[in-house]
PDB file of N, CA, C and O in Angstrom:
ATOM      1  N   MET A 148      39.669 -37.879 -39.609  1.00 55.00           N
ATOM      2  CA  MET A 148      40.251 -36.660 -40.150  1.00 55.00           C
ATOM      3  C   MET A 148      40.318 -36.778 -41.673  1.00 55.00           C
ATOM      4  O   MET A 148      40.807 -37.778 -42.186  1.00 55.00           O
ATOM      5  N   PRO A 149      39.835 -35.788 -42.401  1.00 70.00           N
ATOM      6  CA  PRO A 149      39.751 -35.905 -43.856  1.00 70.00           C
ATOM      7  C   PRO A 149      41.052 -35.605 -44.617  1.00 70.00           C
ATOM      8  O   PRO A 149      41.056 -35.608 -45.827  1.00 70.00           O
ATOM      9  N   LEU A 150      42.161 -35.353 -43.906  1.00 85.00           N
ATOM     10  CA  LEU A 150      43.429 -35.102 -44.589  1.00 85.00           C
ATOM     11  C   LEU A 150      44.243 -36.392 -44.583  1.00 85.00           C
ATOM     12  O   LEU A 150      44.601 -36.902 -43.522  1.00 85.00           O
ATOM     13  N   TYR A 151      44.487 -36.922 -45.768  1.00 93.00           N
ATOM     14  CA  TYR A 151      45.270 -38.151 -45.906  1.00 93.00           C
ATOM     15  C   TYR A 151      46.632 -37.808 -46.482  1.00 93.00           C
ATOM     16  O   TYR A 151      46.783 -36.803 -47.176  1.00 93.00           O
ATOM     17  N   ASN A 152      47.633 -38.643 -46.202  1.00 96.00           N
ATOM     18  CA  ASN A 152      48.957 -38.330 -46.719  1.00 96.00           C
ATOM     19  C   ASN A 152      49.736 -39.583 -47.084  1.00 96.00           C
ATOM     20  O   ASN A 152      49.427 -40.681 -46.632  1.00 96.00           O
ATOM     21  N   LYS A 153      50.738 -39.352 -47.909  1.00 97.00           N
ATOM     22  CA  LYS A 153      51.652 -40.412 -48.351  1.00 97.00           C
ATOM     23  C   LYS A 153      53.074 -40.082 -47.900  1.00 97.00           C
ATOM     24  O   LYS A 153      54.043 -40.447 -48.558  1.00 97.00           O
ATOM     25  N   LEU A 154      53.178 -39.374 -46.780  1.00 98.00           N
ATOM     26  CA  LEU A 154      54.493 -38.937 -46.317  1.00 98.00           C
ATOM     27  C   LEU A 154      55.436 -40.105 -46.084  1.00 98.00           C
ATOM     28  O   LEU A 154      56.600 -40.055 -46.473  1.00 98.00           O
ATOM     29  N   LYS A 155      54.941 -41.165 -45.476  1.00 97.00           N
ATOM     30  CA  LYS A 155      55.808 -42.313 -45.189  1.00 97.00           C
ATOM     31  C   LYS A 155      56.408 -42.880 -46.471  1.00 97.00           C
ATOM     32  O   LYS A 155      57.601 -43.204 -46.517  1.00 97.00           O
ATOM     33  N   GLU A 156      55.605 -42.986 -47.523  1.00 97.00           N
ATOM     34  CA  GLU A 156      56.087 -43.517 -48.796  1.00 97.00           C
ATOM     35  C   GLU A 156      57.144 -42.611 -49.411  1.00 97.00           C
ATOM     36  O   GLU A 156      58.185 -43.075 -49.890  1.00 97.00           O
ATOM     37  N   TYR A 157      56.882 -41.298 -49.397  1.00 98.00           N
ATOM     38  CA  TYR A 157      57.857 -40.360 -49.976  1.00 98.00           C
ATOM     39  C   TYR A 157      59.129 -40.301 -49.142  1.00 98.00           C
ATOM     40  O   TYR A 157      60.225 -40.190 -49.691  1.00 98.00           O
ATOM     41  N   ARG A 158      58.995 -40.414 -47.829  1.00 97.00           N
ATOM     42  CA  ARG A 158      60.174 -40.416 -46.964  1.00 97.00           C
ATOM     43  C   ARG A 158      61.019 -41.657 -47.250  1.00 97.00           C
ATOM     44  O   ARG A 158      62.253 -41.578 -47.317  1.00 97.00           O
ATOM     45  N   ALA A 159      60.350 -42.795 -47.466  1.00 97.00           N
ATOM     46  CA  ALA A 159      61.077 -44.038 -47.781  1.00 97.00           C
ATOM     47  C   ALA A 159      61.824 -43.907 -49.109  1.00 97.00           C
ATOM     48  O   ALA A 159      62.948 -44.397 -49.242  1.00 97.00           O
ATOM     49  N   LYS A 160      61.195 -43.242 -50.091  1.00 96.00           N
ATOM     50  CA  LYS A 160      61.857 -43.039 -51.384  1.00 96.00           C
ATOM     51  C   LYS A 160      63.138 -42.216 -51.229  1.00 96.00           C
ATOM     52  O   LYS A 160      64.104 -42.433 -51.951  1.00 96.00           O
ATOM     53  N   LEU A 161      63.116 -41.278 -50.274  1.00 97.00           N
ATOM     54  CA  LEU A 161      64.307 -40.464 -50.018  1.00 97.00           C
ATOM     55  C   LEU A 161      65.360 -41.230 -49.218  1.00 97.00           C
ATOM     56  O   LEU A 161      66.513 -40.827 -49.162  1.00 97.00           O
ATOM     57  N   GLY A 162      64.935 -42.317 -48.587  1.00 97.00           N
ATOM     58  CA  GLY A 162      65.862 -43.119 -47.786  1.00 97.00           C
ATOM     59  C   GLY A 162      66.242 -42.458 -46.473  1.00 97.00           C
ATOM     60  O   GLY A 162      67.375 -42.616 -46.006  1.00 97.00           O
ATOM     61  N   VAL A 163      65.303 -41.708 -45.890  1.00 98.00           N
ATOM     62  CA  VAL A 163      65.585 -41.056 -44.612  1.00 98.00           C
ATOM     63  C   VAL A 163      64.597 -41.545 -43.552  1.00 98.00           C
ATOM     64  O   VAL A 163      63.484 -41.936 -43.867  1.00 98.00           O
ATOM     65  N   ASN A 164      65.035 -41.518 -42.306  1.00 98.00           N
ATOM     66  CA  ASN A 164      64.140 -41.902 -41.218  1.00 98.00           C
ATOM     67  C   ASN A 164      63.367 -40.673 -40.737  1.00 98.00           C
ATOM     68  O   ASN A 164      63.565 -39.568 -41.234  1.00 98.00           O
ATOM     69  N   GLN A 165      62.497 -40.875 -39.767  1.00 98.00           N
ATOM     70  CA  GLN A 165      61.670 -39.762 -39.287  1.00 98.00           C
ATOM     71  C   GLN A 165      62.516 -38.645 -38.683  1.00 98.00           C
ATOM     72  O   GLN A 165      62.221 -37.469 -38.881  1.00 98.00           O
ATOM     73  N   GLN A 166      63.555 -39.012 -37.967  1.00 98.00           N
ATOM     74  CA  GLN A 166      64.449 -38.014 -37.359  1.00 98.00           C
ATOM     75  C   GLN A 166      65.107 -37.156 -38.438  1.00 98.00           C
ATOM     76  O   GLN A 166      65.142 -35.925 -38.332  1.00 98.00           O
ATOM     77  N   GLU A 167      65.623 -37.803 -39.476  1.00 98.00           N
ATOM     78  CA  GLU A 167      66.287 -37.076 -40.568  1.00 98.00           C
ATOM     79  C   GLU A 167      65.304 -36.200 -41.335  1.00 98.00           C
ATOM     80  O   GLU A 167      65.626 -35.070 -41.699  1.00 98.00           O
ATOM     81  N   MET A 168      64.090 -36.708 -41.574  1.00 98.00           N
ATOM     82  CA  MET A 168      63.080 -35.903 -42.255  1.00 98.00           C
ATOM     83  C   MET A 168      62.727 -34.682 -41.425  1.00 98.00           C
ATOM     84  O   MET A 168      62.604 -33.569 -41.948  1.00 98.00           O
ATOM     85  N   GLY A 169      62.580 -34.876 -40.133  1.00 98.00           N
ATOM     86  CA  GLY A 169      62.305 -33.753 -39.244  1.00 98.00           C
ATOM     87  C   GLY A 169      63.380 -32.689 -39.342  1.00 98.00           C
ATOM     88  O   GLY A 169      63.079 -31.489 -39.416  1.00 98.00           O
ATOM     89  N   ALA A 170      64.636 -33.112 -39.363  1.00 98.00           N
ATOM     90  CA  ALA A 170      65.746 -32.155 -39.472  1.00 98.00           C
ATOM     91  C   ALA A 170      65.699 -31.418 -40.809  1.00 98.00           C
ATOM     92  O   ALA A 170      65.947 -30.200 -40.868  1.00 98.00           O
ATOM     93  N   LEU A 171      65.358 -32.129 -41.880  1.00 98.00           N
ATOM     94  CA  LEU A 171      65.310 -31.510 -43.204  1.00 98.00           C
ATOM     95  C   LEU A 171      64.242 -30.427 -43.310  1.00 98.00           C
ATOM     96  O   LEU A 171      64.404 -29.462 -44.043  1.00 98.00           O
ATOM     97  N   VAL A 172      63.143 -30.601 -42.581  1.00 98.00           N
ATOM     98  CA  VAL A 172      62.037 -29.641 -42.656  1.00 98.00           C
ATOM     99  C   VAL A 172      61.905 -28.814 -41.377  1.00 98.00           C
ATOM    100  O   VAL A 172      60.912 -28.120 -41.181  1.00 98.00           O
ATOM    101  N   GLN A 173      62.905 -28.914 -40.514  1.00 98.00           N
ATOM    102  CA  GLN A 173      62.981 -28.114 -39.293  1.00 98.00           C
ATOM    103  C   GLN A 173      61.808 -28.345 -38.342  1.00 98.00           C
ATOM    104  O   GLN A 173      61.158 -27.407 -37.883  1.00 98.00           O
ATOM    105  N   THR A 174      61.532 -29.627 -38.083  1.00 98.00           N
ATOM    106  CA  THR A 174      60.527 -30.003 -37.094  1.00 98.00           C
ATOM    107  C   THR A 174      61.025 -31.250 -36.375  1.00 98.00           C
ATOM    108  O   THR A 174      62.107 -31.759 -36.668  1.00 98.00           O
ATOM    109  N   SER A 175      60.257 -31.749 -35.444  1.00 98.00           N
ATOM    110  CA  SER A 175      60.697 -32.898 -34.648  1.00 98.00           C
ATOM    111  C   SER A 175      60.323 -34.231 -35.300  1.00 98.00           C
ATOM    112  O   SER A 175      59.434 -34.296 -36.151  1.00 98.00           O
ATOM    113  N   ARG A 176      60.989 -35.272 -34.847  1.00 98.00           N
ATOM    114  CA  ARG A 176      60.649 -36.621 -35.285  1.00 98.00           C
ATOM    115  C   ARG A 176      59.216 -36.949 -34.889  1.00 98.00           C
ATOM    116  O   ARG A 176      58.475 -37.579 -35.637  1.00 98.00           O
ATOM    117  N   GLN A 177      58.816 -36.486 -33.697  1.00 98.00           N
ATOM    118  CA  GLN A 177      57.471 -36.757 -33.215  1.00 98.00           C
ATOM    119  C   GLN A 177      56.411 -36.147 -34.137  1.00 98.00           C
ATOM    120  O   GLN A 177      55.379 -36.772 -34.389  1.00 98.00           O
ATOM    121  N   THR A 178      56.673 -34.952 -34.634  1.00 98.00           N
ATOM    122  CA  THR A 178      55.729 -34.301 -35.546  1.00 98.00           C
ATOM    123  C   THR A 178      55.608 -35.097 -36.838  1.00 98.00           C
ATOM    124  O   THR A 178      54.496 -35.323 -37.340  1.00 98.00           O
ATOM    125  N   ILE A 179      56.735 -35.553 -37.377  1.00 98.00           N
ATOM    126  CA  ILE A 179      56.707 -36.368 -38.601  1.00 98.00           C
ATOM    127  C   ILE A 179      55.904 -37.638 -38.349  1.00 98.00           C
ATOM    128  O   ILE A 179      55.057 -38.021 -39.162  1.00 98.00           O
ATOM    129  N   SER A 180      56.120 -38.273 -37.209  1.00 98.00           N
ATOM    130  CA  SER A 180      55.383 -39.488 -36.860  1.00 98.00           C
ATOM    131  C   SER A 180      53.885 -39.215 -36.768  1.00 98.00           C
ATOM    132  O   SER A 180      53.066 -39.991 -37.285  1.00 98.00           O
ATOM    133  N   GLN A 181      53.509 -38.114 -36.126  1.00 97.00           N
ATOM    134  CA  GLN A 181      52.090 -37.774 -35.982  1.00 97.00           C
ATOM    135  C   GLN A 181      51.443 -37.482 -37.336  1.00 97.00           C
ATOM    136  O   GLN A 181      50.297 -37.864 -37.569  1.00 97.00           O
ATOM    137  N   ILE A 182      52.172 -36.818 -38.220  1.00 96.00           N
ATOM    138  CA  ILE A 182      51.646 -36.546 -39.566  1.00 96.00           C
ATOM    139  C   ILE A 182      51.418 -37.862 -40.300  1.00 96.00           C
ATOM    140  O   ILE A 182      50.368 -38.077 -40.904  1.00 96.00           O
ATOM    141  N   GLU A 183      52.402 -38.759 -40.257  1.00 96.00           N
ATOM    142  CA  GLU A 183      52.295 -40.042 -40.962  1.00 96.00           C
ATOM    143  C   GLU A 183      51.120 -40.868 -40.453  1.00 96.00           C
ATOM    144  O   GLU A 183      50.467 -41.554 -41.233  1.00 96.00           O
ATOM    145  N   ARG A 184      50.855 -40.807 -39.158  1.00 95.00           N
ATOM    146  CA  ARG A 184      49.740 -41.565 -38.574  1.00 95.00           C
ATOM    147  C   ARG A 184      48.397 -40.892 -38.817  1.00 95.00           C
ATOM    148  O   ARG A 184      47.349 -41.497 -38.565  1.00 95.00           O
ATOM    149  N   GLY A 185      48.413 -39.659 -39.265  1.00 92.00           N
ATOM    150  CA  GLY A 185      47.167 -38.930 -39.470  1.00 92.00           C
ATOM    151  C   GLY A 185      46.635 -38.281 -38.207  1.00 92.00           C
ATOM    152  O   GLY A 185      45.491 -37.847 -38.156  1.00 92.00           O
ATOM    153  N   ASP A 186      47.483 -38.206 -37.176  1.00 93.00           N
ATOM    154  CA  ASP A 186      47.077 -37.604 -35.905  1.00 93.00           C
ATOM    155  C   ASP A 186      47.287 -36.095 -35.881  1.00 93.00           C
ATOM    156  O   ASP A 186      46.851 -35.432 -34.940  1.00 93.00           O
ATOM    157  N   TYR A 187      47.989 -35.564 -36.875  1.00 94.00           N
ATOM    158  CA  TYR A 187      48.324 -34.146 -36.895  1.00 94.00           C
ATOM    159  C   TYR A 187      48.314 -33.654 -38.340  1.00 94.00           C
ATOM    160  O   TYR A 187      48.886 -34.302 -39.221  1.00 94.00           O
ATOM    161  N   SER A 188      47.663 -32.530 -38.563  1.00 94.00           N
ATOM    162  CA  SER A 188      47.672 -31.905 -39.890  1.00 94.00           C
ATOM    163  C   SER A 188      48.711 -30.792 -39.881  1.00 94.00           C
ATOM    164  O   SER A 188      48.637 -29.882 -39.044  1.00 94.00           O
ATOM    165  N   PRO A 189      49.677 -30.842 -40.789  1.00 96.00           N
ATOM    166  CA  PRO A 189      50.732 -29.831 -40.774  1.00 96.00           C
ATOM    167  C   PRO A 189      50.207 -28.469 -41.208  1.00 96.00           C
ATOM    168  O   PRO A 189      49.204 -28.367 -41.913  1.00 96.00           O
ATOM    169  N   SER A 190      50.929 -27.440 -40.792  1.00 96.00           N
ATOM    170  CA  SER A 190      50.621 -26.096 -41.276  1.00 96.00           C
ATOM    171  C   SER A 190      50.914 -26.046 -42.770  1.00 96.00           C
ATOM    172  O   SER A 190      51.605 -26.922 -43.318  1.00 96.00           O
ATOM    173  N   VAL A 191      50.423 -25.033 -43.416  1.00 96.00           N
ATOM    174  CA  VAL A 191      50.696 -24.866 -44.853  1.00 96.00           C
ATOM    175  C   VAL A 191      52.199 -24.758 -45.072  1.00 96.00           C
ATOM    176  O   VAL A 191      52.756 -25.373 -45.985  1.00 96.00           O
ATOM    177  N   THR A 192      52.859 -23.998 -44.215  1.00 97.00           N
ATOM    178  CA  THR A 192      54.311 -23.823 -44.349  1.00 97.00           C
ATOM    179  C   THR A 192      55.042 -25.152 -44.241  1.00 97.00           C
ATOM    180  O   THR A 192      55.922 -25.457 -45.059  1.00 97.00           O
ATOM    181  N   LEU A 193      54.691 -25.957 -43.251  1.00 98.00           N
ATOM    182  CA  LEU A 193      55.350 -27.258 -43.073  1.00 98.00           C
ATOM    183  C   LEU A 193      55.035 -28.189 -44.233  1.00 98.00           C
ATOM    184  O   LEU A 193      55.922 -28.886 -44.734  1.00 98.00           O
ATOM    185  N   ALA A 194      53.794 -28.186 -44.706  1.00 98.00           N
ATOM    186  CA  ALA A 194      53.435 -29.028 -45.854  1.00 98.00           C
ATOM    187  C   ALA A 194      54.242 -28.632 -47.085  1.00 98.00           C
ATOM    188  O   ALA A 194      54.710 -29.495 -47.839  1.00 98.00           O
ATOM    189  N   LEU A 195      54.435 -27.332 -47.294  1.00 98.00           N
ATOM    190  CA  LEU A 195      55.235 -26.856 -48.429  1.00 98.00           C
ATOM    191  C   LEU A 195      56.694 -27.277 -48.290  1.00 98.00           C
ATOM    192  O   LEU A 195      57.329 -27.683 -49.267  1.00 98.00           O
ATOM    193  N   LYS A 196      57.240 -27.193 -47.076  1.00 98.00           N
ATOM    194  CA  LYS A 196      58.633 -27.619 -46.842  1.00 98.00           C
ATOM    195  C   LYS A 196      58.793 -29.108 -47.134  1.00 98.00           C
ATOM    196  O   LYS A 196      59.765 -29.526 -47.771  1.00 98.00           O
ATOM    197  N   ILE A 197      57.843 -29.902 -46.650  1.00 98.00           N
ATOM    198  CA  ILE A 197      57.905 -31.355 -46.874  1.00 98.00           C
ATOM    199  C   ILE A 197      57.872 -31.662 -48.367  1.00 98.00           C
ATOM    200  O   ILE A 197      58.666 -32.458 -48.865  1.00 98.00           O
ATOM    201  N   ALA A 198      56.959 -31.022 -49.086  1.00 98.00           N
ATOM    202  CA  ALA A 198      56.856 -31.252 -50.530  1.00 98.00           C
ATOM    203  C   ALA A 198      58.136 -30.846 -51.243  1.00 98.00           C
ATOM    204  O   ALA A 198      58.603 -31.554 -52.142  1.00 98.00           O
ATOM    205  N   LYS A 199      58.715 -29.731 -50.849  1.00 98.00           N
ATOM    206  CA  LYS A 199      59.952 -29.252 -51.487  1.00 98.00           C
ATOM    207  C   LYS A 199      61.093 -30.243 -51.271  1.00 98.00           C
ATOM    208  O   LYS A 199      61.819 -30.574 -52.209  1.00 98.00           O
ATOM    209  N   VAL A 200      61.224 -30.736 -50.043  1.00 98.00           N
ATOM    210  CA  VAL A 200      62.274 -31.720 -49.739  1.00 98.00           C
ATOM    211  C   VAL A 200      62.072 -32.998 -50.554  1.00 98.00           C
ATOM    212  O   VAL A 200      63.031 -33.595 -51.038  1.00 98.00           O
ATOM    213  N   CYS A 201      60.811 -33.390 -50.734  1.00 97.00           N
ATOM    214  CA  CYS A 201      60.496 -34.611 -51.489  1.00 97.00           C
ATOM    215  C   CYS A 201      60.541 -34.385 -52.998  1.00 97.00           C
ATOM    216  O   CYS A 201      60.505 -35.348 -53.770  1.00 97.00           O
ATOM    217  N   GLY A 202      60.594 -33.123 -53.424  1.00 97.00           N
ATOM    218  CA  GLY A 202      60.660 -32.817 -54.853  1.00 97.00           C
ATOM    219  C   GLY A 202      59.346 -33.014 -55.586  1.00 97.00           C
ATOM    220  O   GLY A 202      59.344 -33.315 -56.776  1.00 97.00           O
ATOM    221  N   VAL A 203      58.237 -32.856 -54.864  1.00 98.00           N
ATOM    222  CA  VAL A 203      56.911 -33.044 -55.462  1.00 98.00           C
ATOM    223  C   VAL A 203      55.993 -31.898 -55.042  1.00 98.00           C
ATOM    224  O   VAL A 203      56.378 -31.049 -54.248  1.00 98.00           O
ATOM    225  N   ARG A 204      54.761 -31.908 -55.562  1.00 98.00           N
ATOM    226  CA  ARG A 204      53.769 -30.912 -55.172  1.00 98.00           C
ATOM    227  C   ARG A 204      53.120 -31.332 -53.853  1.00 98.00           C
ATOM    228  O   ARG A 204      53.069 -32.525 -53.543  1.00 98.00           O
ATOM    229  N   VAL A 205      52.608 -30.367 -53.116  1.00 97.00           N
ATOM    230  CA  VAL A 205      51.915 -30.667 -51.861  1.00 97.00           C
ATOM    231  C   VAL A 205      50.796 -31.676 -52.108  1.00 97.00           C
ATOM    232  O   VAL A 205      50.594 -32.608 -51.327  1.00 97.00           O
ATOM    233  N   GLU A 206      50.083 -31.510 -53.228  1.00 96.00           N
ATOM    234  CA  GLU A 206      48.955 -32.388 -53.539  1.00 96.00           C
ATOM    235  C   GLU A 206      49.386 -33.834 -53.784  1.00 96.00           C
ATOM    236  O   GLU A 206      48.558 -34.741 -53.716  1.00 96.00           O
ATOM    237  N   ASP A 207      50.650 -34.041 -54.118  1.00 97.00           N
ATOM    238  CA  ASP A 207      51.141 -35.408 -54.313  1.00 97.00           C
ATOM    239  C   ASP A 207      51.265 -36.147 -52.982  1.00 97.00           C
ATOM    240  O   ASP A 207      51.156 -37.370 -52.935  1.00 97.00           O
ATOM    241  N   ILE A 208      51.492 -35.409 -51.906  1.00 98.00           N
ATOM    242  CA  ILE A 208      51.672 -36.009 -50.589  1.00 98.00           C
ATOM    243  C   ILE A 208      50.390 -35.962 -49.763  1.00 98.00           C
ATOM    244  O   ILE A 208      50.021 -36.928 -49.117  1.00 98.00           O
ATOM    245  N   PHE A 209      49.713 -34.817 -49.805  1.00 97.00           N
ATOM    246  CA  PHE A 209      48.536 -34.612 -48.964  1.00 97.00           C
ATOM    247  C   PHE A 209      47.281 -34.527 -49.813  1.00 97.00           C
ATOM    248  O   PHE A 209      47.242 -33.802 -50.787  1.00 97.00           O
ATOM    249  N   GLN A 210      46.253 -35.274 -49.400  1.00 94.00           N
ATOM    250  CA  GLN A 210      44.962 -35.234 -50.091  1.00 94.00           C
ATOM    251  C   GLN A 210      43.884 -34.941 -49.054  1.00 94.00           C
ATOM    252  O   GLN A 210      43.841 -35.564 -48.004  1.00 94.00           O
ATOM    253  N   TYR A 211      42.995 -34.019 -49.433  1.00 87.00           N
ATOM    254  CA  TYR A 211      41.857 -33.700 -48.581  1.00 87.00           C
ATOM    255  C   TYR A 211      40.619 -34.336 -49.167  1.00 87.00           C
ATOM    256  O   TYR A 211      40.354 -34.191 -50.354  1.00 87.00           O
ATOM    257  N   GLU A 212      39.891 -35.046 -48.349  1.00 81.00           N
ATOM    258  CA  GLU A 212      38.641 -35.668 -48.798  1.00 81.00           C
ATOM    259  C   GLU A 212      37.548 -35.288 -47.823  1.00 81.00           C
ATOM    260  O   GLU A 212      37.707 -35.379 -46.606  1.00 81.00           O
ATOM    261  N   GLU A 213      36.417 -34.863 -48.376  1.00 78.00           N
ATOM    262  CA  GLU A 213      35.268 -34.515 -47.560  1.00 78.00           C
ATOM    263  C   GLU A 213      34.740 -35.769 -46.871  1.00 78.00           C
ATOM    264  O   GLU A 213      34.696 -36.832 -47.457  1.00 78.00           O
ATOM    265  N   GLU A 214      34.346 -35.599 -45.615  1.00 72.00           N
ATOM    266  CA  GLU A 214      33.761 -36.723 -44.903  1.00 72.00           C
ATOM    267  C   GLU A 214      32.294 -36.843 -45.301  1.00 72.00           C
ATOM    268  O   GLU A 214      31.596 -35.856 -45.421  1.00 72.00           O
ATOM    269  N   GLU A 215      31.855 -38.060 -45.547  1.00 72.00           N
ATOM    270  CA  GLU A 215      30.464 -38.278 -45.904  1.00 72.00           C
ATOM    271  C   GLU A 215      29.594 -38.233 -44.657  1.00 72.00           C
ATOM    272  O   GLU A 215      29.991 -38.728 -43.599  1.00 72.00           O
ATOM    273  N   GLU A 216      28.437 -37.617 -44.793  1.00 67.00           N
ATOM    274  CA  GLU A 216      27.543 -37.489 -43.635  1.00 67.00           C
ATOM    275  C   GLU A 216      26.480 -38.543 -43.629  1.00 67.00           C
ATOM    276  O   GLU A 216      26.111 -39.114 -44.550  1.00 67.00           O
TER     277      GLU A 216
END
């Protein structure tokens, strides 16, 4: 999947666990875990909420890279 993220690092900087992060952005702990593992790409709305909670731009957390063929 070409969407990479630094959610785990930013969540650690905030000092919150996955459950608490989920509550802050109105999603489940499982969703936060899946995003961190790269198994799930968040919606634009969820990505914006995560960035706002972390106090950074979406691009600081999520990076899209084209897959080489």
